[in-house]
Amino acid sequence: MKIKVLGSAAGGGFPQWNCNCTNCQSVRAGKPGYRARTQSSIAISDGSENWILVNASPDLLSQIKSTPDLQPNRNPRDSGIAAVILMDAQIDHTTGLLMMRESKTPMRLYTTAAVWEDLTTGLPLVPTLSFYCGVQWTPLTTDPSDGFVISPLDSIRIKSIPLVSKAPPYSPNRYTQRVGDNIGLMIEDLRTGKKVFYAPGLGELTDNIMPFMHEADVLMVDGTFWTEDEMITQGFSKKQAADMGHLPQTDKPNVPGSGMINQLKQFGNKRKVLIHINNTNPILNELGPERAALNAEQIEVSYDGMEILA
Ligand code: MLT
Ligand code: MN
Ligand code: ZN
């Protein structure tokens, strides 16, 4: 399988329109070591012209423009995107759906019931799209023993795995997470047996996801924050990383081993890639000490346009 990183940033992108943090100023100024990023999304292909879009970022149109592979040009109106899977109902993962409204057939959308509920109520993208292309919904189970296949990508099997993270701020479930508000995916190529675990929003490495992470050949996980209190110390928010459903790379104060870098050690030398990087995260400076610390652990930082073959 081939995975294309369409966007590698967290909500807001990099630089964020109204942000003058050190990183955002540096990338705007074209400083060496910084590259701009759009909001997180990946596309999966079986090697054919067909793709599954995982999350629909508000930057979707520019992502499609800079990824010619997504336009196979088989018909006067065409796209390589066969279907869309959503990890959650967050704005940075869903609002790109509105940009696909010109679809000639109902959009094939895969979400859990919890995400569907948010997208039909608090953020009513689905009712809105019914006036355009319409949506053909396939509910995703939260039982990861049920794999599913999305035609025509018949050699890619996907499992949806419930995660601890957060429902969006607009959701009635923001402070009372339900199973299915957030999922990760196990993506398997049935021809090669290779597996990628994908979880751009991951607050905790809970027992239920461990077997999948151990089994995977590639881990693509939450890279939002470097520290638990990054938004607070930089003066942008009162929220800790945990309040937003993200596990930071470094250990939480007084909890040795709790951070993503230390947690990933148990998975040996499989490929480890961070995605959904917030613009405040110092790892965005490719020449800085935080990035060097990741390099030393062989943890990669994804970038827009990155390709992963598995
Ligand atoms: C998050 O994952 O917490 C989001 O990136 C927040 C947002 O989209 O504003
Ligand atoms: Mn996000
Ligand atoms: Zn910033």
Coordinates of C-alpha atoms and ligand atoms in Angstrom, one line a residue:
M1 CA 0.0 0.0 0.0
K2 CA 0.9 3.6 -0.4
I3 CA 0.1 6.3 2.1
K4 CA 0.4 9.9 1.1
V5 CA 0.5 12.5 3.8
L6 CA -1.7 15.3 2.5
G7 CA -1.4 17.4 5.6
S8 CA 0.8 17.0 8.7
A9 CA -0.3 19.9 10.9
A10 CA -2.8 20.0 13.7
G11 CA -5.9 22.4 13.6
G12 CA -4.8 25.8 12.4
G13 CA -2.1 24.5 10.1
F14 CA 1.4 25.9 10.0
P15 CA 1.7 28.9 10.1
Q16 CA -1.7 29.5 11.7
W17 CA -3.4 32.6 10.2
N18 CA -3.5 34.6 13.4
C19 CA -0.5 33.2 15.3
N20 CA 2.8 34.9 15.9
C21 CA 4.5 32.2 18.0
T22 CA 8.2 31.7 17.4
N23 CA 7.5 28.8 14.9
C24 CA 4.8 30.7 13.0
Q25 CA 7.0 33.8 12.7
S26 CA 10.0 31.7 11.6
V27 CA 8.2 29.8 8.9
R28 CA 6.6 33.0 7.6
A29 CA 10.1 34.6 7.5
G30 CA 11.4 31.6 5.5
K31 CA 14.0 30.7 8.2
P32 CA 16.0 27.5 7.4
G33 CA 14.6 24.4 9.2
Y34 CA 10.9 25.3 9.0
R35 CA 8.4 24.2 6.4
A36 CA 4.8 25.1 6.0
R37 CA 2.1 22.4 6.7
T38 CA -1.6 22.0 6.0
Q39 CA -4.1 20.4 8.4
S40 CA -3.8 16.7 8.9
S41 CA -5.1 14.1 6.4
I42 CA -3.8 11.1 4.6
A43 CA -4.7 9.2 1.5
I44 CA -4.4 5.4 1.2
S45 CA -4.0 3.6 -2.1
D46 CA -3.5 -0.1 -3.1
G47 CA -1.2 1.0 -5.9
S48 CA -4.1 1.6 -8.3
E49 CA -5.6 4.9 -9.2
N50 CA -8.1 4.6 -6.3
W51 CA -7.6 6.2 -2.9
I52 CA -9.3 6.3 0.5
L53 CA -9.2 9.7 2.1
V54 CA -8.7 9.6 5.8
N55 CA -10.0 12.8 7.3
A56 CA -11.1 15.7 5.2
S57 CA -9.1 18.8 6.2
P58 CA -10.3 22.3 5.5
D59 CA -7.1 22.5 3.3
L60 CA -8.4 19.6 1.1
L61 CA -8.6 21.6 -2.1
S62 CA -5.0 22.7 -1.9
Q63 CA -3.9 19.2 -0.9
I64 CA -5.6 17.7 -3.9
K65 CA -4.0 20.3 -6.2
S66 CA -0.6 19.5 -4.9
T67 CA -1.2 15.7 -5.3
P68 CA -1.7 14.9 -9.0
D69 CA -2.1 11.2 -8.2
L70 CA -5.5 11.9 -6.7
Q71 CA -6.8 13.0 -10.2
P72 CA -6.6 10.0 -12.6
N73 CA -8.7 11.9 -15.3
R74 CA -10.7 8.9 -16.4
N75 CA -13.9 10.9 -17.0
P76 CA -15.0 14.5 -17.6
R77 CA -15.8 14.6 -13.9
D78 CA -13.6 12.3 -11.8
S79 CA -11.5 11.9 -8.7
G80 CA -9.3 9.1 -7.4
I81 CA -10.9 9.5 -4.0
A82 CA -13.3 6.6 -3.7
A83 CA -14.4 7.1 -0.1
V84 CA -13.7 9.1 3.1
I85 CA -13.1 7.7 6.6
L86 CA -13.2 10.1 9.5
M87 CA -11.3 9.6 12.8
D88 CA -13.5 12.0 14.7
A89 CA -15.8 15.0 14.2
Q90 CA -13.2 17.7 14.8
I91 CA -13.4 20.7 12.5
D92 CA -9.8 20.1 11.2
H93 CA -10.8 16.6 10.1
T94 CA -14.2 17.1 8.6
T95 CA -14.9 20.5 7.1
G96 CA -13.1 19.5 3.9
L97 CA -16.2 17.4 3.1
L98 CA -17.9 20.6 2.1
M99 CA -15.3 21.0 -0.6
M100 CA -16.3 17.7 -2.2
R101 CA -20.0 18.8 -2.7
E102 CA -19.6 18.8 -6.5
S103 CA -19.3 15.0 -6.4
K104 CA -21.5 13.4 -9.1
T105 CA -22.5 10.5 -6.8
P106 CA -23.4 10.5 -3.1
M107 CA -20.2 10.8 -1.1
R108 CA -19.2 7.5 0.4
L109 CA -18.5 8.3 4.1
Y110 CA -17.3 5.9 6.8
T111 CA -17.8 7.1 10.4
T112 CA -18.8 5.8 13.8
A113 CA -22.3 6.4 15.0
A114 CA -20.9 8.9 17.5
V115 CA -19.2 11.0 14.8
W116 CA -22.3 10.7 12.6
E117 CA -24.4 12.2 15.4
D118 CA -22.1 15.2 15.8
L119 CA -22.1 15.8 12.0
T120 CA -25.8 15.6 11.8
T121 CA -26.4 17.9 14.8
G122 CA -23.7 20.2 16.3
L123 CA -21.8 20.6 13.0
P124 CA -24.5 19.7 10.5
L125 CA -22.3 18.9 7.5
V126 CA -24.3 15.9 6.5
P127 CA -27.7 17.7 6.3
T128 CA -26.0 20.5 4.4
L129 CA -24.4 18.1 1.9
S130 CA -27.8 16.5 1.3
F131 CA -28.6 19.6 -0.8
Y132 CA -25.5 18.9 -3.0
C133 CA -24.1 15.5 -3.6
G134 CA -25.6 13.7 -0.6
V135 CA -23.9 11.2 1.6
Q136 CA -23.9 7.5 1.6
W137 CA -23.0 6.5 5.1
T138 CA -21.4 3.3 6.2
P139 CA -21.4 3.0 10.0
L140 CA -18.0 2.0 11.5
T141 CA -18.1 -0.5 14.3
T142 CA -16.0 0.0 17.4
D143 CA -15.2 -3.7 17.4
P144 CA -11.8 -3.9 15.8
S145 CA -12.2 -7.6 15.2
D146 CA -14.5 -6.7 12.3
G147 CA -12.3 -5.6 9.5
F148 CA -13.8 -4.0 6.5
V149 CA -12.8 -3.4 2.9
I150 CA -13.8 -0.4 0.7
S151 CA -14.2 -1.3 -2.9
P152 CA -12.5 -1.0 -5.3
L153 CA -9.5 -1.2 -2.9
D154 CA -10.2 -4.8 -2.2
S155 CA -6.7 -5.7 -1.0
I156 CA -6.8 -3.1 1.8
R157 CA -8.4 -4.3 5.0
I158 CA -9.2 -1.7 7.7
K159 CA -10.1 -2.0 11.3
S160 CA -11.5 0.9 13.4
I161 CA -10.2 0.9 17.0
P162 CA -11.8 3.1 19.7
L163 CA -9.3 5.5 21.3
V164 CA -9.0 7.8 24.3
S165 CA -8.9 11.3 22.9
K166 CA -11.6 14.1 22.8
A167 CA -14.8 14.8 21.0
P168 CA -14.8 18.3 19.5
P169 CA -15.4 21.4 21.6
Y170 CA -18.8 21.9 20.0
S171 CA -19.9 18.3 20.8
P172 CA -22.1 17.6 23.9
N173 CA -19.7 14.8 24.5
R174 CA -16.6 16.9 24.9
Y175 CA -16.2 16.2 28.6
T176 CA -17.9 12.8 28.6
Q177 CA -16.2 10.9 25.8
R178 CA -18.3 8.1 24.3
V179 CA -16.8 5.0 22.6
G180 CA -16.6 5.9 19.0
D181 CA -16.0 9.7 19.4
N182 CA -12.4 9.0 18.4
I183 CA -10.9 6.1 16.6
G184 CA -7.6 4.9 15.2
L185 CA -7.2 2.7 12.2
M186 CA -5.3 -0.5 11.5
I187 CA -4.7 -0.5 7.7
E188 CA -3.5 -3.8 6.3
D189 CA -2.4 -4.7 2.8
L190 CA -3.7 -8.2 2.3
R191 CA -1.2 -8.9 -0.4
T192 CA 1.9 -8.2 1.6
G193 CA 0.6 -8.5 5.2
K194 CA 2.0 -5.1 6.0
K195 CA 0.1 -3.1 8.6
V196 CA 0.0 0.6 9.4
F197 CA -1.5 1.9 12.7
Y198 CA -2.9 5.4 12.2
A199 CA -4.0 7.6 15.1
P200 CA -3.5 11.4 14.6
G201 CA -5.4 12.1 17.8
L202 CA -4.3 9.9 20.7
G203 CA -4.5 10.8 24.3
E204 CA -3.4 7.6 25.9
L205 CA -1.9 4.3 24.9
T206 CA -4.7 2.2 26.4
D207 CA -4.6 -1.6 26.7
N208 CA -7.1 -2.1 23.9
I209 CA -4.8 -0.5 21.3
M210 CA -1.6 -2.2 22.4
P211 CA -2.0 -5.5 20.3
F212 CA -2.5 -3.4 17.2
M213 CA 0.5 -1.2 17.8
H214 CA 2.6 -4.2 18.5
E215 CA 1.4 -5.9 15.3
A216 CA 1.8 -2.9 13.0
D217 CA 4.9 -2.4 10.8
V218 CA 4.4 1.4 10.9
L219 CA 3.0 3.6 13.7
M220 CA 1.7 7.0 12.6
V221 CA 0.6 8.7 15.8
D222 CA -0.3 11.9 17.5
G223 CA 2.5 14.5 17.3
T224 CA 0.5 17.5 18.4
F225 CA 2.5 18.7 21.4
W226 CA 6.0 18.5 22.8
T227 CA 5.0 19.2 26.4
E228 CA 1.8 18.8 28.4
D229 CA 1.6 22.6 29.1
E230 CA 2.9 24.0 25.8
M231 CA -0.2 26.1 25.1
I232 CA -0.2 27.4 28.6
T233 CA 3.5 28.3 28.8
Q234 CA 3.4 30.0 25.3
G235 CA 0.4 32.0 26.6
F236 CA -2.2 30.7 24.0
S237 CA -4.6 28.7 26.0
K238 CA -5.4 27.5 29.5
K239 CA -5.6 23.9 28.3
Q240 CA -3.2 21.1 28.9
A241 CA -2.5 18.6 26.1
A242 CA -4.7 16.0 28.0
D243 CA -7.6 18.4 28.0
M244 CA -7.5 18.3 24.2
G245 CA -7.0 14.6 24.0
H246 CA -3.3 14.6 22.9
L247 CA -0.4 12.7 24.5
P248 CA 2.7 15.0 24.3
Q249 CA 6.1 13.7 23.2
T250 CA 7.8 14.4 26.5
D251 CA 6.8 13.0 29.9
K252 CA 4.1 14.7 31.9
P253 CA 5.5 16.4 35.0
N254 CA 6.1 13.8 37.7
V255 CA 5.1 10.9 35.5
P256 CA 8.3 9.4 34.2
G257 CA 7.9 7.4 31.0
S258 CA 4.5 8.8 30.2
G259 CA 5.4 10.8 27.1
M260 CA 5.1 9.5 23.5
I261 CA 8.9 9.2 23.0
N262 CA 9.2 6.9 26.0
Q263 CA 6.0 5.0 25.3
L264 CA 7.1 4.3 21.7
K265 CA 10.3 2.6 23.0
Q266 CA 8.3 -0.6 23.7
F267 CA 7.6 -1.1 20.0
G268 CA 11.3 -1.7 19.1
N269 CA 12.6 -0.6 15.8
K270 CA 9.5 -0.5 13.7
R271 CA 8.9 2.7 11.7
K272 CA 7.5 5.5 13.9
V273 CA 6.1 8.7 12.4
L274 CA 4.5 11.7 14.1
I275 CA 1.6 13.5 12.4
H276 CA -0.9 16.2 13.4
I277 CA 1.8 18.6 14.7
N278 CA 0.6 21.8 16.4
N279 CA 2.2 25.0 15.2
T280 CA 3.6 25.6 18.8
N281 CA 5.5 22.4 18.8
P282 CA 9.3 23.0 18.8
I283 CA 9.9 19.8 16.7
L284 CA 8.8 21.9 13.8
N285 CA 12.3 23.4 13.8
E286 CA 14.2 20.8 11.9
L287 CA 17.5 22.2 13.2
G288 CA 16.5 22.4 16.9
P289 CA 17.3 20.2 19.9
E290 CA 13.8 18.7 20.1
R291 CA 14.0 17.4 16.6
A292 CA 17.5 16.0 17.3
A293 CA 16.0 14.2 20.3
L294 CA 13.4 12.5 18.0
N295 CA 16.1 11.7 15.4
A296 CA 18.1 10.0 18.1
E297 CA 15.1 7.7 18.8
Q298 CA 14.5 7.2 15.1
I299 CA 11.1 8.9 15.3
E300 CA 10.2 10.7 12.1
V301 CA 8.1 13.8 11.7
S302 CA 5.8 13.6 8.8
Y303 CA 5.5 16.4 6.2
D304 CA 3.1 17.4 3.5
G305 CA 3.7 15.2 0.5
M306 CA 5.5 12.4 2.4
E307 CA 4.9 8.9 1.0
I308 CA 4.9 5.8 3.1
L309 CA 5.1 2.5 1.3
A310 CA 4.1 -0.6 3.4
Ligands
MLT1 C1 -7.3 19.2 18.0 O1 -7.0 18.1 17.6 O2 -7.3 19.4 19.3 C2 -7.6 20.2 17.0 O3 -6.5 20.3 16.1 C3 -8.2 21.4 17.5 C4 -8.8 22.2 16.3 O4 -9.0 21.7 15.2 O5 -9.0 23.4 16.5
MN2 MN -7.0 18.2 15.4
ZN3 ZN 2.0 29.5 15.9

